[in-house]
Short mmCIF file of C-alpha atoms and ligand atoms in Angstrom, two decimals:
data_model
loop_
_atom_site.label_atom_id
_atom_site.label_comp_id
_atom_site.label_asym_id
_atom_site.label_seq_id
_atom_site.Cartn_x
_atom_site.Cartn_y
_atom_site.Cartn_z
CA MET M 1 0.24 18.83 2.06
CA SER M 2 -0.61 19.76 5.64
CA HIS M 3 0.39 22.57 7.92
CA THR M 4 -0.20 23.74 11.44
CA GLU M 5 -1.47 27.27 10.78
CA PRO M 6 -5.22 27.80 11.22
CA LEU M 7 -6.90 27.67 7.80
CA GLY M 8 -10.50 28.82 7.57
CA ASN M 9 -12.83 26.44 9.36
CA PHE M 10 -10.23 23.66 9.65
CA LYS M 11 -8.68 22.92 13.03
CA SER M 12 -5.15 24.20 13.28
CA GLU M 13 -3.31 20.85 13.41
CA ASP M 14 -2.75 19.18 10.06
CA ALA M 15 -5.02 21.25 7.84
CA PRO M 16 -4.59 21.04 4.05
CA HIS M 17 -2.50 23.79 2.42
CA TYR M 18 -4.68 26.42 0.82
CA ASP M 19 -2.66 26.16 -2.42
CA ASP M 20 -3.58 22.50 -2.69
CA VAL M 21 -7.30 23.21 -2.75
CA LEU M 22 -7.03 26.36 -4.83
CA GLN M 23 -5.42 24.78 -7.90
CA CYS M 24 -8.53 22.98 -9.14
CA MET M 25 -9.91 24.67 -12.27
CA ARG M 26 -12.94 22.36 -12.35
CA CYS M 27 -12.09 20.93 -15.79
CA GLY M 28 -13.38 17.46 -14.90
CA PHE M 29 -10.51 15.53 -16.51
CA CYS M 30 -10.25 13.54 -13.29
CA LEU M 31 -13.86 12.34 -13.29
CA PRO M 32 -13.49 9.25 -15.53
CA THR M 33 -10.53 8.05 -13.44
CA CYS M 34 -12.23 8.07 -10.04
CA PRO M 35 -13.63 4.75 -8.80
CA THR M 36 -15.96 6.33 -6.22
CA TYR M 37 -17.38 8.69 -8.85
CA ALA M 38 -17.90 5.67 -11.13
CA LEU M 39 -19.72 3.91 -8.29
CA THR M 40 -22.01 6.76 -7.30
CA GLY M 41 -22.12 9.30 -10.12
CA ARG M 42 -22.13 11.88 -7.29
CA GLU M 43 -20.15 15.10 -7.67
CA ARG M 44 -19.23 15.16 -3.98
CA SER M 45 -17.65 11.68 -4.35
CA SER M 46 -15.46 12.86 -7.23
CA PRO M 47 -11.98 14.42 -6.95
CA ARG M 48 -13.35 17.76 -8.15
CA GLY M 49 -16.22 17.64 -5.65
CA ARG M 50 -13.97 16.64 -2.76
CA VAL M 51 -11.51 19.42 -3.44
CA ALA M 52 -14.41 21.89 -3.70
CA LEU M 53 -15.65 20.78 -0.27
CA ALA M 54 -12.20 21.20 1.27
CA ARG M 55 -11.85 24.61 -0.38
CA ALA M 56 -15.21 25.74 0.99
CA VAL M 57 -14.06 24.78 4.51
CA ALA M 58 -10.76 26.59 3.98
CA GLU M 59 -12.61 29.70 2.83
CA LYS M 60 -15.05 29.56 5.78
CA LYS M 61 -18.00 29.00 3.45
CA LEU M 62 -18.75 25.63 5.01
CA GLU M 63 -18.25 23.98 8.38
CA PHE M 64 -16.42 20.61 8.45
CA THR M 65 -19.69 18.69 8.07
CA PRO M 66 -20.33 14.93 8.46
CA ALA M 67 -20.57 14.78 4.63
CA ILE M 68 -16.95 15.95 4.36
CA LYS M 69 -15.92 13.37 6.93
CA GLU M 70 -17.72 10.68 4.90
CA GLU M 71 -16.01 11.74 1.68
CA ALA M 72 -12.60 11.83 3.36
CA PHE M 73 -12.97 8.16 4.27
CA PHE M 74 -14.89 7.10 1.17
CA CYS M 75 -12.04 8.31 -1.05
CA LEU M 76 -9.80 5.33 -1.82
CA ASP M 77 -6.71 7.54 -1.86
CA CYS M 78 -5.89 5.70 -5.07
CA ARG M 79 -4.40 8.88 -6.59
CA ALA M 80 -5.73 8.06 -10.07
CA CYS M 81 -7.09 11.60 -10.17
CA THR M 82 -3.60 13.02 -9.57
CA SER M 83 -2.27 11.16 -12.62
CA ALA M 84 -5.08 12.68 -14.70
CA CYS M 85 -5.08 16.23 -13.35
CA PRO M 86 -3.46 18.90 -15.55
CA SER M 87 -3.19 21.26 -12.54
CA GLY M 88 -1.41 18.78 -10.29
CA VAL M 89 -4.26 18.68 -7.76
CA ARG M 90 -3.79 15.87 -5.25
CA ALA M 91 -7.35 15.20 -4.15
CA GLY M 92 -6.47 11.88 -2.51
CA GLU M 93 -3.83 13.48 -0.32
CA VAL M 94 -6.17 16.38 0.57
CA MET M 95 -8.70 13.78 1.71
CA GLU M 96 -6.01 11.91 3.65
CA VAL M 97 -5.31 15.12 5.60
CA CYS M 98 -9.07 15.63 6.05
CA ARG M 99 -9.22 12.25 7.82
CA SER M 100 -7.16 13.61 10.70
CA GLN M 101 -9.43 16.68 10.71
CA ALA M 102 -12.42 14.33 10.91
CA HIS M 103 -11.04 12.82 14.12
CA ALA M 104 -10.55 16.30 15.56
CA PHE M 105 -14.11 17.39 14.71
CA TYR M 106 -15.85 14.10 15.51
CA PRO M 107 -13.90 12.29 18.25
CA LEU M 108 -14.58 8.59 18.72
CA GLY M 109 -16.32 7.26 21.82
CA LYS M 110 -14.26 5.87 24.72
CA MET M 111 -14.24 2.26 23.49
CA GLY M 112 -13.62 3.15 19.87
CA LYS M 113 -10.78 5.46 20.86
CA ALA M 114 -9.16 2.84 23.11
CA PHE M 115 -9.40 0.19 20.38
CA ARG M 116 -8.02 2.51 17.74
CA GLU M 117 -5.19 3.62 19.98
CA PHE M 118 -4.26 0.06 20.84
CA ILE M 119 -4.15 -1.06 17.20
CA LEU M 120 -2.52 2.02 15.67
CA GLN M 121 -0.33 3.26 18.49
CA LYS M 122 0.69 0.07 20.30
CA MET M 123 0.34 -2.95 18.07
CA VAL M 124 1.21 -1.82 14.55
CA PRO M 125 4.33 0.15 15.60
CA SER M 126 5.73 -2.90 17.40
CA PRO M 127 7.02 -5.69 15.10
CA ASP M 128 7.13 -8.08 18.10
CA LEU M 129 3.52 -7.39 19.11
CA LEU M 130 2.36 -7.64 15.51
CA GLU M 131 4.01 -11.01 15.08
CA THR M 132 2.60 -12.27 18.39
CA SER M 133 -0.87 -11.13 17.38
CA MET M 134 -0.73 -13.53 14.41
CA LEU M 135 -0.27 -16.59 16.64
CA PRO M 136 -4.01 -17.15 17.38
CA THR M 137 -4.72 -16.94 13.63
CA ARG M 138 -2.02 -19.50 12.88
CA LEU M 139 -3.53 -21.82 15.48
CA TYR M 140 -7.00 -21.16 14.05
CA GLN M 141 -5.71 -22.29 10.67
CA ARG M 142 -3.69 -25.25 11.89
CA LEU M 143 -6.17 -26.72 14.38
CA GLY M 144 -8.85 -27.09 11.72
CA ILE M 145 -11.07 -24.38 13.16
CA GLN M 146 -10.81 -22.42 9.93
CA TRP M 147 -11.94 -25.43 7.93
CA LEU M 148 -14.94 -25.83 10.24
CA VAL M 149 -15.86 -22.14 10.13
CA ARG M 150 -15.70 -22.12 6.33
CA HIS M 151 -17.44 -25.47 5.96
CA LEU M 152 -20.35 -24.46 8.21
CA LYS M 153 -20.47 -20.97 6.64
CA VAL M 154 -20.72 -19.53 10.16
CA LEU M 155 -19.53 -16.10 9.08
CA LYS M 156 -22.46 -15.68 6.69
CA LEU M 157 -24.41 -14.77 9.85
CA GLY M 158 -22.14 -11.81 10.63
CA PRO M 159 -21.33 -8.60 8.80
CA GLU M 160 -19.98 -8.87 5.26
CA TRP M 161 -16.58 -7.44 6.17
CA MET M 162 -15.94 -10.22 8.68
CA GLU M 163 -16.51 -13.00 6.18
CA LYS M 164 -14.39 -11.18 3.64
CA ALA M 165 -11.53 -10.55 6.10
CA GLU M 166 -11.48 -14.23 7.02
CA GLY M 167 -11.70 -15.30 3.39
CA MET M 168 -8.74 -13.10 2.44
CA LEU M 169 -6.34 -14.66 4.94
CA PRO M 170 -3.51 -16.52 3.24
CA ARG M 171 -2.05 -19.47 5.12
CA LEU M 172 0.17 -17.79 7.69
CA GLU M 173 3.71 -18.95 8.31
CA LYS M 174 6.04 -18.39 11.25
CA PRO M 175 7.22 -14.75 11.28
CA LEU M 176 9.95 -14.24 8.72
CA ARG M 177 11.68 -11.25 10.32
CA PRO M 178 13.67 -13.22 12.93
CA GLN M 179 14.72 -15.74 10.28
CA LEU M 180 16.05 -13.33 7.66
CA PRO M 181 19.81 -12.76 7.92
CA LEU M 182 20.86 -9.26 8.92
CA LEU M 183 23.30 -9.34 6.05
CA THR M 184 22.77 -11.41 2.91
CA PRO M 185 25.90 -11.58 0.76
CA ALA M 186 25.93 -10.58 -2.89
CA ARG M 187 26.23 -13.37 -5.47
CA GLY M 188 28.56 -13.07 -8.42
CA GLU M 189 30.25 -9.78 -9.08
CA LYS M 190 29.25 -7.33 -6.33
CA ARG M 191 27.43 -4.22 -7.56
CA GLY M 192 26.61 -2.48 -4.28
CA LYS M 193 24.93 -2.66 -0.90
CA VAL M 194 21.23 -2.04 -0.28
CA GLY M 195 19.01 -1.78 2.77
CA PHE M 196 15.82 -3.80 2.55
CA PHE M 197 12.76 -2.16 4.09
CA LEU M 198 10.78 -5.06 5.47
CA GLY M 199 7.10 -4.07 5.17
CA CYS M 200 4.93 -5.38 8.01
CA VAL M 201 1.89 -6.51 6.00
CA MET M 202 4.10 -8.07 3.34
CA THR M 203 6.25 -10.01 5.76
CA LEU M 204 3.31 -11.23 7.85
CA MET M 205 0.97 -12.14 5.00
CA TYR M 206 3.41 -12.93 2.19
CA PRO M 207 6.80 -13.84 3.68
CA ASN M 208 7.59 -15.66 0.45
CA VAL M 209 7.61 -12.30 -1.34
CA SER M 210 10.09 -10.71 1.09
CA ARG M 211 12.23 -13.86 0.96
CA ASN M 212 12.29 -13.70 -2.83
CA THR M 213 13.09 -9.99 -2.89
CA VAL M 214 16.22 -10.65 -0.83
CA ARG M 215 17.13 -13.60 -3.10
CA VAL M 216 16.65 -11.52 -6.23
CA LEU M 217 18.74 -8.62 -4.90
CA SER M 218 21.48 -10.99 -3.82
CA HIS M 219 21.46 -12.80 -7.20
CA GLN M 220 21.65 -9.41 -8.88
CA GLY M 221 24.94 -8.75 -7.09
CA PHE M 222 23.79 -6.69 -4.11
CA GLU M 223 24.64 -7.20 -0.50
CA VAL M 224 21.36 -6.87 1.41
CA VAL M 225 21.10 -5.37 4.89
CA THR M 226 17.77 -6.13 6.59
CA PRO M 227 17.46 -4.20 9.86
CA ARG M 228 15.21 -6.20 12.21
CA GLU M 229 14.17 -3.08 14.11
CA THR M 230 12.37 -1.65 11.05
CA LYS M 231 8.92 -0.42 12.02
CA CYS M 232 5.76 0.07 10.02
CA CYS M 233 6.20 2.82 7.39
CA GLY M 234 3.19 4.71 8.78
CA ALA M 235 0.91 4.21 5.77
CA PRO M 236 -1.90 2.60 7.82
CA HIS M 237 -1.79 5.54 10.22
CA LEU M 238 -2.00 8.11 7.44
CA SER M 239 -4.87 6.17 5.98
CA GLU M 240 -6.71 6.25 9.33
CA GLY M 241 -5.96 9.93 9.99
CA ASP M 242 -3.38 9.38 12.73
CA ARG M 243 -0.64 11.60 11.31
CA GLU M 244 1.18 12.00 14.62
CA THR M 245 1.92 8.26 15.01
CA ALA M 246 2.90 8.17 11.33
CA ARG M 247 5.44 10.92 12.07
CA GLN M 248 6.88 9.03 15.05
CA LEU M 249 7.34 5.93 12.91
CA ALA M 250 8.82 7.95 10.06
CA LEU M 251 11.37 9.57 12.41
CA PHE M 252 12.36 6.13 13.71
CA ASN M 253 12.84 4.64 10.24
CA LEU M 254 14.66 7.73 9.03
CA ASP M 255 17.25 7.43 11.84
CA LEU M 256 17.51 3.66 11.45
CA PHE M 257 18.17 3.64 7.71
CA LEU M 258 20.40 6.70 7.60
CA ALA M 259 22.63 4.95 10.13
CA GLN M 260 23.10 2.02 7.70
CA ASP M 261 25.94 2.16 5.27
CA VAL M 262 23.82 1.43 2.17
CA ASP M 263 23.62 2.88 -1.32
CA TYR M 264 19.85 2.43 -1.65
CA ILE M 265 16.84 1.54 0.48
CA VAL M 266 14.67 -0.93 -1.41
CA THR M 267 11.09 -2.00 -0.75
CA ASP M 268 8.85 -4.58 -2.41
CA CYS M 269 5.63 -3.00 -1.13
CA ALA M 270 4.07 -0.21 -3.21
CA GLY M 271 2.27 1.22 -0.18
CA CYS M 272 5.48 1.37 1.87
CA GLY M 273 7.41 2.88 -1.05
CA ALA M 274 4.87 5.67 -1.49
CA ALA M 275 4.85 6.42 2.24
CA LEU M 276 8.68 6.39 2.49
CA LYS M 277 8.98 8.75 -0.47
CA GLU M 278 6.56 11.12 1.24
CA TYR M 279 8.52 11.33 4.53
CA GLU M 280 10.06 14.55 3.21
CA GLU M 281 6.66 16.20 3.24
CA LEU M 282 5.36 14.49 6.38
CA LEU M 283 8.42 15.46 8.43
CA GLU M 284 9.12 18.85 6.91
CA GLU M 285 8.82 20.57 10.28
CA ARG M 286 10.36 17.73 12.32
CA ALA M 287 13.65 16.74 10.68
CA GLU M 288 16.55 18.49 8.97
CA HIS M 289 16.04 19.07 5.29
CA ASP M 290 19.34 17.49 4.19
CA ARG M 291 18.67 14.27 6.13
CA LEU M 292 15.21 14.01 4.59
CA ALA M 293 16.62 14.67 1.13
CA ARG M 294 19.36 12.06 1.62
CA PHE M 295 16.79 9.48 2.76
CA ARG M 296 14.46 10.31 -0.15
CA SER M 297 17.29 10.00 -2.67
CA LYS M 298 17.88 6.39 -1.60
CA ILE M 299 14.32 5.02 -1.63
CA ARG M 300 13.43 2.74 -4.52
CA ASP M 301 10.68 0.30 -5.27
CA VAL M 302 12.41 -2.96 -6.16
CA SER M 303 11.23 -2.83 -9.82
CA GLU M 304 12.40 0.77 -10.14
CA PHE M 305 15.73 -0.22 -8.62
CA LEU M 306 16.30 -3.24 -10.84
CA MET M 307 15.58 -1.26 -13.99
CA GLU M 308 17.80 1.59 -12.84
CA VAL M 309 20.81 -0.65 -12.20
CA GLY M 310 19.97 -3.00 -15.08
CA LEU M 311 18.56 -6.50 -14.64
CA ARG M 312 21.18 -9.21 -15.06
CA THR M 313 19.34 -11.79 -17.11
CA GLU M 314 22.13 -14.33 -17.58
CA GLY M 315 21.30 -17.50 -15.68
CA LEU M 316 17.56 -16.78 -15.52
CA GLN M 317 15.60 -19.93 -16.17
CA GLU M 318 12.72 -20.12 -18.59
CA ILE M 319 9.16 -19.87 -17.27
CA THR M 320 6.64 -20.83 -19.89
CA ALA M 321 3.60 -18.83 -18.87
CA SER M 322 1.39 -15.95 -19.87
CA VAL M 323 1.21 -13.14 -17.35
CA THR M 324 -1.03 -10.13 -16.89
CA TYR M 325 -0.08 -7.24 -14.64
CA HIS M 326 -2.28 -5.29 -12.22
CA GLU M 327 -0.72 -1.93 -11.34
CA PRO M 328 -0.98 -1.05 -7.65
CA CYS M 329 -2.29 2.52 -7.29
CA HIS M 330 0.53 3.39 -4.92
CA LEU M 331 3.06 2.27 -7.49
CA CYS M 332 1.70 3.77 -10.71
CA HIS M 333 -0.18 6.83 -9.45
CA ALA M 334 1.68 7.68 -6.25
CA GLN M 335 5.20 6.86 -7.50
CA GLY M 336 4.85 7.06 -11.29
CA ILE M 337 6.26 3.53 -11.70
CA SER M 338 4.46 1.82 -14.53
CA ALA M 339 6.94 0.72 -17.20
CA GLN M 340 9.52 -0.90 -14.89
CA PRO M 341 7.48 -3.92 -13.66
CA ARG M 342 6.43 -4.65 -17.24
CA ARG M 343 10.01 -4.47 -18.46
CA ILE M 344 11.03 -6.98 -15.79
CA ILE M 345 8.20 -9.33 -16.76
CA ARG M 346 9.22 -9.11 -20.42
CA GLN M 347 12.85 -9.89 -19.60
CA ILE M 348 12.05 -13.20 -17.92
CA PRO M 349 12.72 -15.88 -20.53
CA GLY M 350 9.59 -17.64 -21.75
CA VAL M 351 7.12 -15.22 -20.16
CA GLU M 352 4.48 -13.61 -22.35
CA LEU M 353 3.00 -10.36 -20.99
CA ARG M 354 -0.68 -10.01 -21.87
CA GLU M 355 -1.91 -6.53 -21.02
CA MET M 356 -5.29 -6.38 -19.37
CA ALA M 357 -7.60 -3.43 -19.99
CA GLU M 358 -7.61 -0.78 -17.24
CA ALA M 359 -4.49 -2.23 -15.60
CA SER M 360 -4.11 0.89 -13.45
CA TRP M 361 -7.74 0.94 -12.25
CA CYS M 362 -7.90 0.29 -8.48
CA CYS M 363 -8.68 -3.27 -7.32
CA GLY M 364 -10.85 -1.99 -4.46
CA SER M 365 -8.54 -2.94 -1.61
CA ALA M 366 -7.10 0.41 -0.39
CA ALA M 367 -6.01 -0.56 3.15
CA THR M 368 -9.16 -1.03 5.24
CA TRP M 369 -11.46 0.54 2.60
CA GLY M 370 -12.15 -2.88 1.11
CA LEU M 371 -13.54 -4.03 4.46
CA LYS M 372 -15.32 -0.84 5.53
CA TYR M 373 -17.08 -0.56 2.17
CA ALA M 374 -17.24 -4.27 1.40
CA GLU M 375 -20.11 -4.02 -1.08
CA ASP M 376 -18.57 -1.14 -3.07
CA SER M 377 -15.20 -2.86 -2.92
CA ARG M 378 -16.77 -5.93 -4.49
CA LYS M 379 -18.05 -3.85 -7.41
CA VAL M 380 -14.63 -2.27 -7.97
CA LEU M 381 -13.04 -5.71 -7.79
CA ASP M 382 -15.55 -7.27 -10.20
CA ARG M 383 -14.56 -4.72 -12.85
CA LYS M 384 -10.92 -5.67 -12.34
CA LEU M 385 -11.64 -9.41 -12.48
CA GLU M 386 -13.52 -9.03 -15.77
CA ASN M 387 -10.35 -7.55 -17.23
CA VAL M 388 -8.17 -10.26 -15.70
CA LYS M 389 -10.44 -12.90 -17.19
CA ALA M 390 -10.45 -11.26 -20.62
CA SER M 391 -6.64 -11.22 -20.69
CA GLY M 392 -6.64 -15.02 -20.70
CA ALA M 393 -3.32 -14.99 -18.83
CA GLU M 394 -2.33 -17.85 -16.54
CA ILE M 395 -0.67 -15.69 -13.88
CA LEU M 396 -1.83 -12.40 -12.40
CA VAL M 397 1.10 -10.37 -11.14
CA THR M 398 1.03 -7.36 -8.85
CA ALA M 399 3.40 -5.55 -6.49
CA ASN M 400 1.57 -4.67 -3.27
CA PRO M 401 0.31 -6.92 -0.46
CA GLY M 402 -3.08 -5.19 -0.19
CA CYS M 403 -3.73 -5.75 -3.89
CA GLN M 404 -2.47 -9.31 -3.65
CA LEU M 405 -4.84 -10.14 -0.77
CA GLN M 406 -7.83 -8.61 -2.56
CA LEU M 407 -7.04 -10.13 -5.97
CA ALA M 408 -6.25 -13.59 -4.61
CA TRP M 409 -9.54 -13.56 -2.72
CA GLY M 410 -11.46 -12.29 -5.75
CA VAL M 411 -9.92 -14.86 -8.08
CA ARG M 412 -10.79 -17.67 -5.63
CA GLU M 413 -14.34 -16.42 -5.11
CA ALA M 414 -14.91 -16.13 -8.84
CA SER M 415 -13.27 -19.53 -9.50
CA LEU M 416 -10.84 -17.99 -11.98
CA PRO M 417 -7.82 -20.09 -12.87
CA GLN M 418 -5.09 -17.47 -12.33
CA ASP M 419 -2.28 -17.78 -9.80
CA VAL M 420 -1.79 -14.43 -8.09
CA LEU M 421 1.87 -13.58 -7.52
CA HIS M 422 4.03 -10.65 -6.56
CA LEU M 423 6.52 -9.61 -9.22
CA MET M 424 9.39 -10.80 -7.01
CA GLU M 425 7.81 -14.24 -6.66
CA LEU M 426 7.63 -14.49 -10.44
CA LEU M 427 11.23 -13.36 -10.87
CA GLY M 428 12.25 -15.61 -7.98
CA ARG M 429 10.89 -18.60 -9.92
CA ALA M 430 13.30 -17.80 -12.73
CA LEU M 431 16.37 -17.68 -10.47
CA PRO M 432 18.68 -20.68 -10.41
CA PRO M 433 18.30 -22.75 -7.21
CA ASP M 434 20.26 -21.38 -4.20
S1 LIG A 501 -8.94 18.02 -9.72
FE1 LIG A 501 -7.69 18.50 -11.53
S2 LIG A 501 -8.59 17.27 -13.19
FE2 LIG A 501 -10.10 17.35 -11.53
S3 LIG A 501 -11.42 19.09 -12.03
FE3 LIG A 501 -9.81 19.87 -10.67
S4 LIG A 501 -8.21 20.61 -12.06
FE4 LIG A 501 -9.54 19.30 -13.29
S1 LIG A 502 -7.86 9.40 -4.81
FE1 LIG A 502 -9.05 7.94 -6.05
S2 LIG A 502 -11.02 7.74 -4.99
FE2 LIG A 502 -10.00 9.58 -4.16
S3 LIG A 502 -10.80 11.27 -5.37
FE3 LIG A 502 -8.90 10.59 -6.38
S4 LIG A 502 -9.54 9.07 -7.93
FE4 LIG A 502 -11.27 9.38 -6.50
#
């Protein structure tokens, strides 16, 4: 998707491939699938328009203007357009590459740069620092300050994103990573050994999900290796246009997991899974092809994995509930995994799957997009919540922490009755007690 040769008016580092912007035949099949086009009705905010802008830069017909920078960041990178495109154009990924170009053309000021570097290059790559950074928030929640702030509606005075960010916070627990065993034994007849990729957002915000993923894998007969050194997959860096830090993290995780004696590498986070599967492309000039191919061949989303090996359903307890499923963009569009989570839901005794309309339409979270464009995000979310409501289901299931944060917040704000769970939490409820 990116290369280091000069391409038209792009800077030389990390420019899109010309082929990727040339393939668009302007058919418009992608238009009805694009949330930002639905919001604005503007051609430049559509996949077709964005690819046309990138092509014009590549062909030296246009400079890399502020409008292109805006579109690069306004794109949700939801990849819905890729699923719809008959030519295989990946407008979201072209825009992701354009974000790093945007930083090259329009560098941040001193303060902004220092802040960005601290967050992306120091804090996020360090699991220890990330966990420590959560301590003030845990105190804020436990000392009653959060209650006061919410009760007095103090954050209504600030920008919308701040109130939303605070409102989205689930109750934080002690970091899970140091508590999870390095090796969890298989239960029943052993079927293999898997490495568990511990996603940083998932484990910090929803440790119960990671805990349940390990339980499920173990109950399914797999020995689970959880390397504590695992670092962020690099998805937040790609999303913010810092491709170099993403590469450093990818190289670290590649070495770490290839050194483990495991049959598969499993993740419960759609965003991590998509990023891990794209290491091959990200590192094409930095790591040996056979190592990248070996790593890629082992990566599985947990739902993909369970359907591939076959879900053992004996011993699953009945859950009498109706469930609707929201498809994370990075699961259905980026990884093509759509049927597997539904098949798991259907195999849980007692569960009724009620399809919502537009299940694969973005929820409006998209990493920091939901905060940067809080008002637009709200509109995208409202459309999703209408469909959740119409399903009449008791439980809303998803498979990505970003979606879960956004949906749980939306459901609370709209006073909807649904519980919002990750697929592994739902399946975990059906497991016999440990
Ligand atoms: S991006 Fe694909 S679907 Fe959209 S106009 Fe171009 S070729 Fe058609
Ligand atoms: S990735 Fe999503 S937001 Fe971006 S152009 Fe494609 S459909 Fe639109």
